Coordinates of C-alpha atoms and ligand atoms in Angstrom, one line a residue:
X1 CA -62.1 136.3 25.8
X2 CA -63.3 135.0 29.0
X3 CA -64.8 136.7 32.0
X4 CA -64.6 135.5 35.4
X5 CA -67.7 136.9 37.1
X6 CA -67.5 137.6 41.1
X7 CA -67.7 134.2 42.9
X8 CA -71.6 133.5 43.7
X9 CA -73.1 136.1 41.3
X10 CA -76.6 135.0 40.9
X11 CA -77.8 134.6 37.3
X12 CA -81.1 136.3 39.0
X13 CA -79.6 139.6 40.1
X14 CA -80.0 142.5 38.5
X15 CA -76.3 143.2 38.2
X16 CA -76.4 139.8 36.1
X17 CA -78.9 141.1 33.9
X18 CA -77.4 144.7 33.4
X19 CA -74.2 142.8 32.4
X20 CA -75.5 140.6 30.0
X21 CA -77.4 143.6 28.9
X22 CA -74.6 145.1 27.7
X23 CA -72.4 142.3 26.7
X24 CA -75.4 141.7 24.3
X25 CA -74.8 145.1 22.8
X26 CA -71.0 144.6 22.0
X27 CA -70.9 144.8 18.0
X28 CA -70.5 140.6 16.1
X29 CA -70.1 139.6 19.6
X30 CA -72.1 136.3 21.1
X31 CA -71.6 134.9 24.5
X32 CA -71.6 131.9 25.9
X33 CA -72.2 131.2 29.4
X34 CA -70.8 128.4 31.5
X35 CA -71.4 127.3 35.4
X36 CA -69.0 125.1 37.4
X37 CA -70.4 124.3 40.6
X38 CA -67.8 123.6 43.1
X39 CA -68.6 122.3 46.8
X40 CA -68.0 125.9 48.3
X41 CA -69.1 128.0 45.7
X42 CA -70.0 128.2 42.1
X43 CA -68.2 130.4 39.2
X44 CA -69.5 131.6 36.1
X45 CA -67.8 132.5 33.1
X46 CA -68.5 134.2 30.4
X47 CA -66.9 133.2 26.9
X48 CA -67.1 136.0 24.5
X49 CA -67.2 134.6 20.7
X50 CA -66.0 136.8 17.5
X51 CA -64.2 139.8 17.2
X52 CA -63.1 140.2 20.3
X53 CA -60.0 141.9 19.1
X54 CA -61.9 144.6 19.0
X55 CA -63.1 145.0 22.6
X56 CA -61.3 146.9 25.4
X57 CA -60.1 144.8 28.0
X58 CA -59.9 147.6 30.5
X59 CA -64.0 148.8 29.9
X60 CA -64.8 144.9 30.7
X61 CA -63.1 144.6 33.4
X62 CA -64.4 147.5 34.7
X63 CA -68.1 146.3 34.5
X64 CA -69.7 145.8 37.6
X65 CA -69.8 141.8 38.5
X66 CA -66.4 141.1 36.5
X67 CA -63.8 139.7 38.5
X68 CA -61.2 138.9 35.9
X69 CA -60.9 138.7 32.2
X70 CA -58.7 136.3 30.5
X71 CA -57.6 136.7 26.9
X72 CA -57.7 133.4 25.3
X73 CA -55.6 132.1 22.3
X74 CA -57.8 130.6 19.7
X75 CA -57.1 126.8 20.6
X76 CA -58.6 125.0 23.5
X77 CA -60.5 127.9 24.6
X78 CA -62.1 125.7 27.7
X79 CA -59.4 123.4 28.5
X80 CA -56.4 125.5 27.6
X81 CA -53.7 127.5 29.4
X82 CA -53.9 131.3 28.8
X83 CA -51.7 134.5 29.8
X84 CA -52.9 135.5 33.2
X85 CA -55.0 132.0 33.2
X86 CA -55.1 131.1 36.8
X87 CA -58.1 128.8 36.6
X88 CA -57.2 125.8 38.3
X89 CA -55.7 122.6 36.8
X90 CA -57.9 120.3 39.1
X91 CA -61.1 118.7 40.2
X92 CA -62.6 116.7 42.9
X93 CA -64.8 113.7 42.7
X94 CA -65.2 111.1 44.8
X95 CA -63.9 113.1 47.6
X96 CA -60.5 112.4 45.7
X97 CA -58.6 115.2 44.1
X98 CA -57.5 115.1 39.9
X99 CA -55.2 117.5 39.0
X100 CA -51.9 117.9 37.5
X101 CA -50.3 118.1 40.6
X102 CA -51.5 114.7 41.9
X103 CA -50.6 110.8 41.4
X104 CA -53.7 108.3 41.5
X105 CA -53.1 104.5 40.4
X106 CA -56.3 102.9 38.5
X107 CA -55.1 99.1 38.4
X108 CA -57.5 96.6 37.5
X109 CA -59.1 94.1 35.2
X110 CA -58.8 95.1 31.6
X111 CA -62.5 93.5 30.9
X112 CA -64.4 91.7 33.7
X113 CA -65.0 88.3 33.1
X114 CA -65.9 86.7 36.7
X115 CA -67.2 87.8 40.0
X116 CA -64.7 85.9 41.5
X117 CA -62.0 87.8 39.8
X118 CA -63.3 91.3 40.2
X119 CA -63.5 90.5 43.6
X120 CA -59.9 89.2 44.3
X121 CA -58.6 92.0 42.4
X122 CA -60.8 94.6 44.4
X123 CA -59.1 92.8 47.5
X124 CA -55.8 93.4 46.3
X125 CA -56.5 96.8 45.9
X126 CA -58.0 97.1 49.3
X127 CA -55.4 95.5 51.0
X128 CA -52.6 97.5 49.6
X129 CA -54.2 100.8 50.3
X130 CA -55.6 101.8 47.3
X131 CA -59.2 102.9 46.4
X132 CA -59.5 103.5 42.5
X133 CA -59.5 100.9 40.0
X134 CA -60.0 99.8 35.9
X135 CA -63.4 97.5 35.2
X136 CA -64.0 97.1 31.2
X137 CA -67.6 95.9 31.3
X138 CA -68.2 97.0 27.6
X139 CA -65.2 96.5 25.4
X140 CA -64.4 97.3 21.9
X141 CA -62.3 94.8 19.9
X142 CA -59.9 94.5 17.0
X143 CA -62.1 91.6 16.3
X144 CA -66.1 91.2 15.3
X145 CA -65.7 87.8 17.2
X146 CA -63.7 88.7 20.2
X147 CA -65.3 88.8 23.4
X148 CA -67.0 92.3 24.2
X149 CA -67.3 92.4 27.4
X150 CA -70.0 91.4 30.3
X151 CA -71.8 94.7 29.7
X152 CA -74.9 95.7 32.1
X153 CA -74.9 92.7 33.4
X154 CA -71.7 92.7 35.5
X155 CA -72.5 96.2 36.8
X156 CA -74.3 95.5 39.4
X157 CA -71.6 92.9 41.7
X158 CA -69.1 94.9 39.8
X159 CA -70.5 97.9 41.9
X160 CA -71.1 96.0 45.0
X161 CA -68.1 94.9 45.4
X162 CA -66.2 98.4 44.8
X163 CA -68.6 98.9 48.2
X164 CA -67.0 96.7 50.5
X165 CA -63.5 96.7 49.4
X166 CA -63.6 100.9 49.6
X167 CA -63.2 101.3 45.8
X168 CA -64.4 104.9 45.4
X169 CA -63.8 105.3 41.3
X170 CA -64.1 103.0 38.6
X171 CA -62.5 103.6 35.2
X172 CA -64.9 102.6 32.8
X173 CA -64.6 102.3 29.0
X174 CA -68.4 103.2 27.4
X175 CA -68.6 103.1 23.5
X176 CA -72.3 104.2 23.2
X177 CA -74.5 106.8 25.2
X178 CA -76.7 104.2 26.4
X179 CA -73.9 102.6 28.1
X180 CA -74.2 105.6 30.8
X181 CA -77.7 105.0 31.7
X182 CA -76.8 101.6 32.6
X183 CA -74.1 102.7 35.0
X184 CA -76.4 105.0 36.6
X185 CA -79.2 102.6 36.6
X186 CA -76.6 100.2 38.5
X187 CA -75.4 102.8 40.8
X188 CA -78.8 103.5 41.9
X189 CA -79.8 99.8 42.2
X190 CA -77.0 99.2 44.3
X191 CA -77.0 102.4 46.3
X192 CA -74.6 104.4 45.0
X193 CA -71.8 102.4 46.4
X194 CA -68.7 104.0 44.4
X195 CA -67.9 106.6 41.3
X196 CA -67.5 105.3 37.2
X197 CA -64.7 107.6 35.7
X198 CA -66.2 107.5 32.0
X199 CA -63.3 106.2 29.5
X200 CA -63.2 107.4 26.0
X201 CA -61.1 104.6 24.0
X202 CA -58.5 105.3 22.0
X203 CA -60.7 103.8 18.6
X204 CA -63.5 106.5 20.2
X205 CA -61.3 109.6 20.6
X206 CA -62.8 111.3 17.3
X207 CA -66.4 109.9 17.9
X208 CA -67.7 113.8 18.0
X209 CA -71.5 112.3 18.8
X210 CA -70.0 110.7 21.8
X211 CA -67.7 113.3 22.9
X212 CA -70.3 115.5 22.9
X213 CA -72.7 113.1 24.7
X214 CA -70.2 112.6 27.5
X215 CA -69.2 116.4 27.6
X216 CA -73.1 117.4 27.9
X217 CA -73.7 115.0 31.5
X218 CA -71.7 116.4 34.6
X219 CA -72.6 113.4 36.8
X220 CA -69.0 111.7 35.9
X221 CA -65.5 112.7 34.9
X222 CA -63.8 111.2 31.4
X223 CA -60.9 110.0 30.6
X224 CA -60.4 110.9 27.0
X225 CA -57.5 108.3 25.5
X226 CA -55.5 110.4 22.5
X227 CA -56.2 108.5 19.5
X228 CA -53.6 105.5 18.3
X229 CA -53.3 107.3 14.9
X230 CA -53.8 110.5 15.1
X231 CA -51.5 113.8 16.0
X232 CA -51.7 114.7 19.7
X233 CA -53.1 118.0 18.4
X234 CA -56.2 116.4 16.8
X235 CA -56.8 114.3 20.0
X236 CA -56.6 117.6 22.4
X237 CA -59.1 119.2 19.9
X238 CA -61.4 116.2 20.3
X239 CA -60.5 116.9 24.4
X240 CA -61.7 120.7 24.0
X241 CA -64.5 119.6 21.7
X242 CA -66.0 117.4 24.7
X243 CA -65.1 119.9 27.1
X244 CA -66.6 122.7 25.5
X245 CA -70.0 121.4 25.9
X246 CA -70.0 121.6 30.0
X247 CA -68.3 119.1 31.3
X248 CA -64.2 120.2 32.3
X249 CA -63.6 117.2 34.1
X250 CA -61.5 115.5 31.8
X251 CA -58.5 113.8 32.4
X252 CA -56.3 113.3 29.1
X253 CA -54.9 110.0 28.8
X254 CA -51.5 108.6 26.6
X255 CA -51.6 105.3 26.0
X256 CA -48.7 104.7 22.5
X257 CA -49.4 105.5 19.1
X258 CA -49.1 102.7 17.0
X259 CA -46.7 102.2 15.1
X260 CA -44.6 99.5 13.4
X261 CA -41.5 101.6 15.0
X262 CA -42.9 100.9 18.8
X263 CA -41.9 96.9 17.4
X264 CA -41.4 94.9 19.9
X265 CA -43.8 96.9 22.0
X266 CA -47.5 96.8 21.2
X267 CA -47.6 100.7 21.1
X268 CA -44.9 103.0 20.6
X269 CA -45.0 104.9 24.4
X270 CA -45.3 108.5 23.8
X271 CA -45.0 109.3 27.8
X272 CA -42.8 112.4 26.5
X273 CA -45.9 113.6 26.1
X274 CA -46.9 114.3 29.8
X275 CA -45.2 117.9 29.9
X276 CA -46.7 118.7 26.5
X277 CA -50.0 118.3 27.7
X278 CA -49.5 119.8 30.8
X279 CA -48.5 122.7 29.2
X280 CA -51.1 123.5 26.8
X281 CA -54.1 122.7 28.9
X282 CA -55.2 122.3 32.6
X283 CA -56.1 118.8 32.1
X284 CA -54.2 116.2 34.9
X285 CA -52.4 113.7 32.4
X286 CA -53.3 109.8 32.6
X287 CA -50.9 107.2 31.5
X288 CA -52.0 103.3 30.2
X289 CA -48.4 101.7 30.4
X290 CA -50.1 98.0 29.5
X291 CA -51.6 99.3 26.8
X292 CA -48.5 101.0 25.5
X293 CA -46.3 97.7 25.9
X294 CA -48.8 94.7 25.7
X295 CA -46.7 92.0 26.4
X296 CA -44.5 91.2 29.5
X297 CA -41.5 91.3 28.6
X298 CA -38.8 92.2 30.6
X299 CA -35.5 94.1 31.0
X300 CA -32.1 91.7 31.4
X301 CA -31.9 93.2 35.2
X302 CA -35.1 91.4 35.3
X303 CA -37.3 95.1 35.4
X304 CA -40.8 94.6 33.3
X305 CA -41.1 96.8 30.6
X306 CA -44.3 97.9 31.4
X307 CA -42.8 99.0 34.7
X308 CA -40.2 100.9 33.1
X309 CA -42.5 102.9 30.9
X310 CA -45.0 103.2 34.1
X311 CA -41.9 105.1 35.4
X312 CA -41.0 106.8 33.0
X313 CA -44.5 108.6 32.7
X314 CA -44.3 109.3 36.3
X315 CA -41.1 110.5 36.0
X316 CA -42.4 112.8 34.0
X317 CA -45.2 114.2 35.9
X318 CA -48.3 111.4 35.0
X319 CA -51.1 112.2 37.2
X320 CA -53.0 108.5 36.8
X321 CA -51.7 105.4 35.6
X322 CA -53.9 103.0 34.1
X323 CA -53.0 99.3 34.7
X324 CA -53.8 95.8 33.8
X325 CA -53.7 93.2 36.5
X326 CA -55.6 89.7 36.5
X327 CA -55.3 87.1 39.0
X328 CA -55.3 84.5 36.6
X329 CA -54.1 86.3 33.2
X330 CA -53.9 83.4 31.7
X331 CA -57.8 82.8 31.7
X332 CA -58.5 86.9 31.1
X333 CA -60.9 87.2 28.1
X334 CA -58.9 90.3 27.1
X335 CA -55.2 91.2 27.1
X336 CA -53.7 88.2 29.4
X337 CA -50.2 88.8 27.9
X338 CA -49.9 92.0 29.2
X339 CA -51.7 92.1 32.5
X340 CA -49.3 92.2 35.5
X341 CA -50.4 89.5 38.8
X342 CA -52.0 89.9 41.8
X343 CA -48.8 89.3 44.0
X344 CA -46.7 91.7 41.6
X345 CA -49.2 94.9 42.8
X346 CA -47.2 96.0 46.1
X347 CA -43.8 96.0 43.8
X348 CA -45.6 97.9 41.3
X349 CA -46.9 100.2 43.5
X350 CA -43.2 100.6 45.6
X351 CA -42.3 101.3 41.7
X352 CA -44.5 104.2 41.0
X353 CA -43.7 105.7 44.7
X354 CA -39.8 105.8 43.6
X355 CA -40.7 107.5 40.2
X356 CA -43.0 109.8 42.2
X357 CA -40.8 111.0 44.6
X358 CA -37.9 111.1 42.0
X359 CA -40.8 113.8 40.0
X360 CA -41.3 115.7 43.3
X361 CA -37.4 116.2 43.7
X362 CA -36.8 117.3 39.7
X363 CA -39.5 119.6 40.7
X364 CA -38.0 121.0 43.5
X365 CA -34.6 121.5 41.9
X366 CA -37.0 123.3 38.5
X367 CA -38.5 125.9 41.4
X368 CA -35.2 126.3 43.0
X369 CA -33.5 127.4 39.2
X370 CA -36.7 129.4 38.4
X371 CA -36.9 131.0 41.8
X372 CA -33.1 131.7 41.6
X373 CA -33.6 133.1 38.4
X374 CA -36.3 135.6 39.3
X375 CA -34.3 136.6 42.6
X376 CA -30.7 136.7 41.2
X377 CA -29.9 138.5 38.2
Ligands
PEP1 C1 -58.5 99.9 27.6 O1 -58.0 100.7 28.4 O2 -59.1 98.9 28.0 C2 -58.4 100.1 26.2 C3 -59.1 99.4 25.3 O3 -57.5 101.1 25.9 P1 -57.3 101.8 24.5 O4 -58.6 102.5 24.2 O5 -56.2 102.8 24.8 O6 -56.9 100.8 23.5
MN2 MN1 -57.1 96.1 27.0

């Protein structure tokens, strides 16, 4: 059970106190409290744990300082949609809004390798409008002796750079906690230029030590990828498990399950996923179409696959897309074959826009059955 407490209740008061004072007394019950600190005002809830079947719901939301209380299913307690659950589906950071109801393209390098090409891709970016991008600085490989990325060291121009072209959020693969020190280390020695969006790999997504890490720290949203080989269930409970230690700002992201069935893709998509996730929890939904495909192969109408499946999740209601592009994928350290080129990014993005507005009219013609439905018969 969750209690909403009146919007800018101070944990000070003494209408605080009397209510935890008698929370405390309610029979195998413990609570839990958790704070999210918005730019206009801050809400606390109140997760009650145990046997909360036995509680009235009509005595607690009677209690003075209680603005709402939400009974919650046992699954994804934090992250989850409930009956009469209208906490919202979104976040801000960055000044940009995540949610489930918007579309944000993160195309970029897969790993940095030179200055020179993080800073004709950041060009790219900037010049067709866009301000968020994907930067692998620390990169974990199927490989011992694969390259593993630049690491600390390419933080700094990486940040920099993100500074003059108007990049306001990197997407940032980290596979150890020290890795986030070093980004904010960077951000502060280059004066906090642009956000990291902390990445969870898909070969991380049951790494509970680092979930938990990431989930403790508030300073930067995740994107959690669902793990390659696991059931979507198992990889929303590592969502909730991350979650569930403070930090809701996680963005869930598909990215193919692998699979000898996805042959010839790399991945076998799973886009159908989107709604799935959509509907069990409040988390905005991330697509990683190169990741899924890994290769460029193309359609006979001449269509890339990768673009097909990027449309396909957006189609679908995707609320990020993760890309690769390289200007010169033939010399990328990491995953050439699938990155997309610097001159193919205003196509791609015309791409996504026709998906996009495709979603918004199959959502208009959903409201106009379910508002027909309600009004009609
Ligand atoms: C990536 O996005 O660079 C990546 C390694 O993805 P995944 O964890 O999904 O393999
Ligand atoms: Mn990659």
């Amino acid at each position: 059970m969750i209690l909403i407490l009146t919007p800018d209740l101070k944990p000070e008061s003494e209408l605080y106190r009397q209510l935890m004072v008698h929370l405390s007394r309610l029979p195998n019950i413990q609570s839990r409290v958790h704070q999210e600190r918005g730019t206009e005002q801050t809400l606390t809830e109140i997760y009650l744990i145990g046997n909360t079947l036995a509680i009235p719901v009509e005595e607690i939301k009677a209690l003075p300082g209680v603005e709402r209380v939400v009974r919650v299913s046992e699954e994804y307690r934090v992250l989850g949609r409930h009956k009469d659950d209208d906490r919202p589906a979104h976040f801000d950071y960055q000044g940009l809004r995540f949610g489930q109801d918007t579309l944000h393209v993160f195309a970029g390098l897969c790993a940095v390798d030179t200055q020179e090409h993080v800073e004709m891709m950041m060009r790219a970016l900037r010049d067709n409008g866009q301000v968020c991008t994907r930067m692998g600085a620390y990169k974990p490989r199927t490989s011992a002796y694969s390259f593993q990325g630049r690491g600390k060291t390419c933080l700094p121009y990486v940040f920099d750079l993100a500074g003059k072209y108007g990049i306001k959020v990197i997407a940032m693969e980290i596979t150890h906690e020290l890795q986030i020190d070093e980004i904010t280390g960077a951000l502060h020695q280059t004066g906090n230029p642009t956000g990291v969006l902390l990445q969870i790999g898909t070969r991380n997504t049951q790494n509970f030590e680092l979930l938990k890490i990431v989930g403790r720290q508030q300073d930067y949203p995740v994107l959690l990828k669902r793990g390659f080989g696991i059931t979507l269930t198992e990889s929303l409970h590592a969502a909730e498990y991350l979650a569930s230690e403070g930090n809701r700002k996680v963005i869930f992201g598909l990215r193919g399950i692998k699979s000898s069935l996805g042959d010839p893709h790399r991945n076998f998509a799973d886009f159908a996923h989107v709604p799935v996730v959509k509907a069990l929890t409040r988390m905005p939904v991330c697509v990683d179409p190169s990741h899924a495909i890994g290769s460029r192969r193309a359609g006979p109408e001449g269509i890339l696959d990768v673009m097909h499946v990027t449309a396909q999740g957006v189609i679908a209601g995707a609320n990020l897309i993760l890309a690769d592009f390289h200007p010169a994928p033939d010399q990328a350290l990491v995953d050439g074959p699938q990155a997309l080129l610097l001159n193919e990014l205003p196509r791609f993005l015309e791409d996504v826009q026709i998906a996009r507005e495709a979603y918004e009219k199959r959502l208009s013609l959903a409201q106009r059955y379910v508002n027909h439905h309600h009004a009609g018969s």
